[in-house]
GROMACS .gro file of C-alpha atoms in nm:
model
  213
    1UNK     CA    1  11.249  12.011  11.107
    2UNK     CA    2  11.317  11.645  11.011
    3UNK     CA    3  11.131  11.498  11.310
    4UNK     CA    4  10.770  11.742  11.265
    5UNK     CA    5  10.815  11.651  10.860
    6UNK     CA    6  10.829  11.262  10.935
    7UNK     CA    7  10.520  11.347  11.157
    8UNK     CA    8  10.353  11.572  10.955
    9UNK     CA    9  10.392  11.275  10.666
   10UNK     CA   10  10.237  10.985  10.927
   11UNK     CA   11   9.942  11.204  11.014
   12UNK     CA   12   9.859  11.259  10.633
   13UNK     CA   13   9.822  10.834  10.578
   14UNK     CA   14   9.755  10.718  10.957
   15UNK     CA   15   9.393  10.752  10.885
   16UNK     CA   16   9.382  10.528  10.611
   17UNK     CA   17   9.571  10.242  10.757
   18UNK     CA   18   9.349   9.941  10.765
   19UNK     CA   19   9.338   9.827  11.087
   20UNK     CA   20   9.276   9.469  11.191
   21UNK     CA   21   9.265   9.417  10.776
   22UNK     CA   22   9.436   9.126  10.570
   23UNK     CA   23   9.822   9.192  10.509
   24UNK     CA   24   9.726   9.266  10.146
   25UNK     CA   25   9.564   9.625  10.246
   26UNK     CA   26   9.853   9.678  10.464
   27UNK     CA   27  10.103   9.627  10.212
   28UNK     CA   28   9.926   9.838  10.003
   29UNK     CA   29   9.893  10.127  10.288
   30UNK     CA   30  10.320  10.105  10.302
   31UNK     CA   31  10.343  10.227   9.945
   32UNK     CA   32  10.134  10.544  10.078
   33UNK     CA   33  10.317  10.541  10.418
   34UNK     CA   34  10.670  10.546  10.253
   35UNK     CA   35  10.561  10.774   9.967
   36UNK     CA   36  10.432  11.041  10.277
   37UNK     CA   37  10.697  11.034  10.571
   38UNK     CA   38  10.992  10.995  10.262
   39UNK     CA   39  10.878  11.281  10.078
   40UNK     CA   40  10.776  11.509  10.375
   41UNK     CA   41  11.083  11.432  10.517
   42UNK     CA   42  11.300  11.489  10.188
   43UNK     CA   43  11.113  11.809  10.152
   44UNK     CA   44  11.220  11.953  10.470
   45UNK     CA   45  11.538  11.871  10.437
   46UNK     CA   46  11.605  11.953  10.110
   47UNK     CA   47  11.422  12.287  10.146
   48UNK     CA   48  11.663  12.379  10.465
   49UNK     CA   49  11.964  12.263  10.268
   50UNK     CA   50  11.855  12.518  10.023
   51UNK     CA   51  11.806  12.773  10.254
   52UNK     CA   52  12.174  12.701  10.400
   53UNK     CA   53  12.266  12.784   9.983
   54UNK     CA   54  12.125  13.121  10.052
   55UNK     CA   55  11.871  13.193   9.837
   56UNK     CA   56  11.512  13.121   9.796
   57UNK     CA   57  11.563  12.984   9.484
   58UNK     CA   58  11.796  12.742   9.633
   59UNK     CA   59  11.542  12.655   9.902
   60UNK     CA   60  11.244  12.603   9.668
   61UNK     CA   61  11.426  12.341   9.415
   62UNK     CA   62  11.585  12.186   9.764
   63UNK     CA   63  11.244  12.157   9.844
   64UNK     CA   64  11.113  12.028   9.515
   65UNK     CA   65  11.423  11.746   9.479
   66UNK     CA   66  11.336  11.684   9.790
   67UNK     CA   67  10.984  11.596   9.799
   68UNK     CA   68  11.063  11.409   9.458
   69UNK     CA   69  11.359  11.173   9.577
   70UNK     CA   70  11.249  11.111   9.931
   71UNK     CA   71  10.852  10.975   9.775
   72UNK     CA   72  11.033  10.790   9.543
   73UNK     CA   73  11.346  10.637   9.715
   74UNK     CA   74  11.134  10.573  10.048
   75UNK     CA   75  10.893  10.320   9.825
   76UNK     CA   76  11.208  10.184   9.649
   77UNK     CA   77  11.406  10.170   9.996
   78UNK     CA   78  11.093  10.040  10.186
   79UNK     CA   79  11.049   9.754   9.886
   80UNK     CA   80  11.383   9.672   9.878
   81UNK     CA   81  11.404   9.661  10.263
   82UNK     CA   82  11.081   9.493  10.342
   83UNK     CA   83  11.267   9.182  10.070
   84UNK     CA   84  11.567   9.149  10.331
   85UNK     CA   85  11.362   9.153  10.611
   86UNK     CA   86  11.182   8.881  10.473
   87UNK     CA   87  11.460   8.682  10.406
   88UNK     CA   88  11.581   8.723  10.725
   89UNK     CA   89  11.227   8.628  10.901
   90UNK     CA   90  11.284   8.275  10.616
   91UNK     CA   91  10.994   8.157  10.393
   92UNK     CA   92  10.623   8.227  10.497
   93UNK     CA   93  10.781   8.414  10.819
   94UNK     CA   94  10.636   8.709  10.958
   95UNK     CA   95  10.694   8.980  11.218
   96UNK     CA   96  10.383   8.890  11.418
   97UNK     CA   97  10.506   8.514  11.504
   98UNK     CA   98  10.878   8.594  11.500
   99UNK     CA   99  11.026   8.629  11.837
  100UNK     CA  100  11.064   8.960  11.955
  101UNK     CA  101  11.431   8.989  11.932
  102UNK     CA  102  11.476   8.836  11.511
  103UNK     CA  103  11.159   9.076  11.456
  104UNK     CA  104  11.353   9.395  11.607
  105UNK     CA  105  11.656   9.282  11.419
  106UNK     CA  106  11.451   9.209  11.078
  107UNK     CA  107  11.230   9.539  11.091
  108UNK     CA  108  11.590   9.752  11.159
  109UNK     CA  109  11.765   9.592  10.838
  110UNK     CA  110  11.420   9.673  10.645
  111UNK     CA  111  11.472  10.041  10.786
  112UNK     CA  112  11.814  10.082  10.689
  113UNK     CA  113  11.751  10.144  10.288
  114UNK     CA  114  11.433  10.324  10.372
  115UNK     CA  115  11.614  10.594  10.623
  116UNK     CA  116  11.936  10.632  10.362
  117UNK     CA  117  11.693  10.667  10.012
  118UNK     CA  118  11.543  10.958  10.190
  119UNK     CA  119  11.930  11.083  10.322
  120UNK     CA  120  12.023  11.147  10.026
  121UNK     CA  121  11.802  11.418   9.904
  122UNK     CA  122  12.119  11.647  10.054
  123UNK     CA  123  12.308  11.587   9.759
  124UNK     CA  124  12.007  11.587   9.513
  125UNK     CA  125  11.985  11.962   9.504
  126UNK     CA  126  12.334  12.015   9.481
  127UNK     CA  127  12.372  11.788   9.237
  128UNK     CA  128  12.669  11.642   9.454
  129UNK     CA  129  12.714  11.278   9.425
  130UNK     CA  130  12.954  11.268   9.779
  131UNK     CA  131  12.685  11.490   9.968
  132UNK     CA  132  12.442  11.198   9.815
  133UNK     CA  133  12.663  10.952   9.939
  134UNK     CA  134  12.715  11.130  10.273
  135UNK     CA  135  12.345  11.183  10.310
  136UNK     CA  136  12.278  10.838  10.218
  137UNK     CA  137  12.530  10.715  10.508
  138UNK     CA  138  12.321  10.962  10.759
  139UNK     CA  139  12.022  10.837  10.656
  140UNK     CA  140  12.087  10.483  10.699
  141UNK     CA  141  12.223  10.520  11.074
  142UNK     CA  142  11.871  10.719  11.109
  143UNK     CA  143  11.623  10.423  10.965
  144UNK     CA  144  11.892  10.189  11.186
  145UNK     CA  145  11.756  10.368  11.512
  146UNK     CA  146  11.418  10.436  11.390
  147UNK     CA  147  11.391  10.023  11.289
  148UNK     CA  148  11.474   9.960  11.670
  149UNK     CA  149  11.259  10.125  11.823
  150UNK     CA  150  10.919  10.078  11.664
  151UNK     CA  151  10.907   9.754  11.859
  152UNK     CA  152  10.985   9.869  12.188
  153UNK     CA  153  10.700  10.146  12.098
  154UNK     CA  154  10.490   9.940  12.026
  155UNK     CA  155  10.532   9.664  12.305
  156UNK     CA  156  10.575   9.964  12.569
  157UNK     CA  157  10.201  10.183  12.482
  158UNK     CA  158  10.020   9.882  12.326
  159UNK     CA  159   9.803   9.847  12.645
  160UNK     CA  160   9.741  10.187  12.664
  161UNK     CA  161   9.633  10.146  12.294
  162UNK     CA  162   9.403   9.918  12.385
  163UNK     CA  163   9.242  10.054  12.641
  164UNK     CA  164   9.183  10.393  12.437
  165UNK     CA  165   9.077  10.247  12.091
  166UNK     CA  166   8.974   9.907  12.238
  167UNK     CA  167   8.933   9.632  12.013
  168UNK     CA  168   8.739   9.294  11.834
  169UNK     CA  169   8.692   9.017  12.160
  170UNK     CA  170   8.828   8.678  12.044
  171UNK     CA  171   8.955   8.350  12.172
  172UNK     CA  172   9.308   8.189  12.157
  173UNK     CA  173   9.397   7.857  12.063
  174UNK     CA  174   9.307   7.761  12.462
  175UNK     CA  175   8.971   7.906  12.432
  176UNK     CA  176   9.070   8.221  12.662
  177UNK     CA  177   8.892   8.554  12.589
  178UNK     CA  178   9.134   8.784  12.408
  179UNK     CA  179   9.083   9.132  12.277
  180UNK     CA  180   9.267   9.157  11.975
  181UNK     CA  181   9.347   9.497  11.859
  182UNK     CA  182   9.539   9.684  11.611
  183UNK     CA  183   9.867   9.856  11.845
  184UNK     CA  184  10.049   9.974  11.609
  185UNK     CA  185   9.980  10.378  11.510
  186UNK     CA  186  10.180  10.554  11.848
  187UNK     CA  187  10.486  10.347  11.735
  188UNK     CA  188  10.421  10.443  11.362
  189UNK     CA  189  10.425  10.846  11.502
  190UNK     CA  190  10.708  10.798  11.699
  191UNK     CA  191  10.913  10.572  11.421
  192UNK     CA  192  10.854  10.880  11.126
  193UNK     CA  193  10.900  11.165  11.381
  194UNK     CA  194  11.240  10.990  11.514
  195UNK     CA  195  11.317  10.896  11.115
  196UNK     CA  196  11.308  11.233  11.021
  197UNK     CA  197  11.468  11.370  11.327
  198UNK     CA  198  11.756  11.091  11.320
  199UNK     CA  199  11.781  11.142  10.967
  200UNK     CA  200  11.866  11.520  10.983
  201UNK     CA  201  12.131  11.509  11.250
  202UNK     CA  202  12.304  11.228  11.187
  203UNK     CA  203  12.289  11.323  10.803
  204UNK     CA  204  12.470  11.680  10.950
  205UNK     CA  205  12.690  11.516  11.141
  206UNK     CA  206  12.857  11.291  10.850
  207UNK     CA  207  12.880  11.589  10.640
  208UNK     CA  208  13.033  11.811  10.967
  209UNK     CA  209  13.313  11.486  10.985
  210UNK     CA  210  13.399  11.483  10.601
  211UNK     CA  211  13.463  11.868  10.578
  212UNK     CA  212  13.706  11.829  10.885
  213UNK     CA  213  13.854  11.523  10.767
   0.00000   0.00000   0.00000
């Protein structure tokens, strides 16, 4: 359920992302990517939670707490993490110039608040401040993974990217023909579908460990 919301919520924006545009349009487009895969995602799971309550009721304000805290804690978690990624990137840094390894590391830490605002819709409908806690401890493993891998998405299909979408022909700083393209919307998919997938089970699996322990 997790992994089809985060999906569901990248197909909604994906066609408004601005391509090759200045970083001012895509910062912009992150408010509406957050606000999307966070609140699809907190929807689902809140609505299931319900459901587990056993009654529609339950599901439908699961669902409603859900869509509410996952919008709003994925822009505030995305914010907040997009600030320590920058600070770990240093002043004027960026992902694009970083070496691969520093930008992996940077774009998980700026995952990590995004993945556990959206965890902890479990304890919003239950009004359960451990469950929120819990949730929020789930959650944060799941941005963890889903920061890692966009990346290695990205790097892995960007060729393939390419040669579907193509791209504007331009010259490096040796004069050699380039084709410069944007790469990034397969790894975008894959990051909100694993999100919201990672999310859920690891989310289940905290709360499975506290109840034993």
């Amino acid at each position: 359920g997790g992994a089809l919301a985060g999906l569901g919520g990248w197909m909604i924006v994906e066609p408004m992302s601005p391509g090759l545009a200045d970083m001012m349009a895509w910062a912009r487009w992150q408010i509406l990517y957050a606000l999307s895969v966070g609140g699809c995602i907190g929807a689902a799971i809140g609505a299931i939670n319900g459901w587990n309550q056993g009654s529609r009721l339950h599901m439908f304000r699961g669902l409603a707490f859900g869509l509410l805290i996952g919008a709003v804690g994925g822009v505030m978690g995305m914010q907040f993490g997009g600030a320590v990624m920058q600070l770990v990137l240093g002043p004027g840094g960026s992902l694009e110039t970083a070496p691969k390894i520093l930008a992996i590391f940077a774009r998980s830490l700026a995952f990590i608040p995004f993945g556990a605002s959206i965890g902890m819709v479990v304890g919003a409908a239950g009004q359960s401040w451990k469950r929120a806690f819990v949730g929020a401890l789930g959650g944060a493993v799941g941005g963890l993974i889903a920061g890692m891998s966009f990346d290695l998405i990205a790097s892995a299909l960007g060729s393939l990217t390419i040669a579907m979408k193509g791209g504007a022909e331009s010259t490096d700083a040796q004069g050699i023909p380039r084709v410069v393209a944007e790469i990034g919307a397969p790894a975008r998919a894959a990051t909100a579908a694993l999100l919201g997938g990672s999310i859920g089970l690891f989310t289940a699996i905290f709360i499975q460990l506290t109840r034993s322990a």
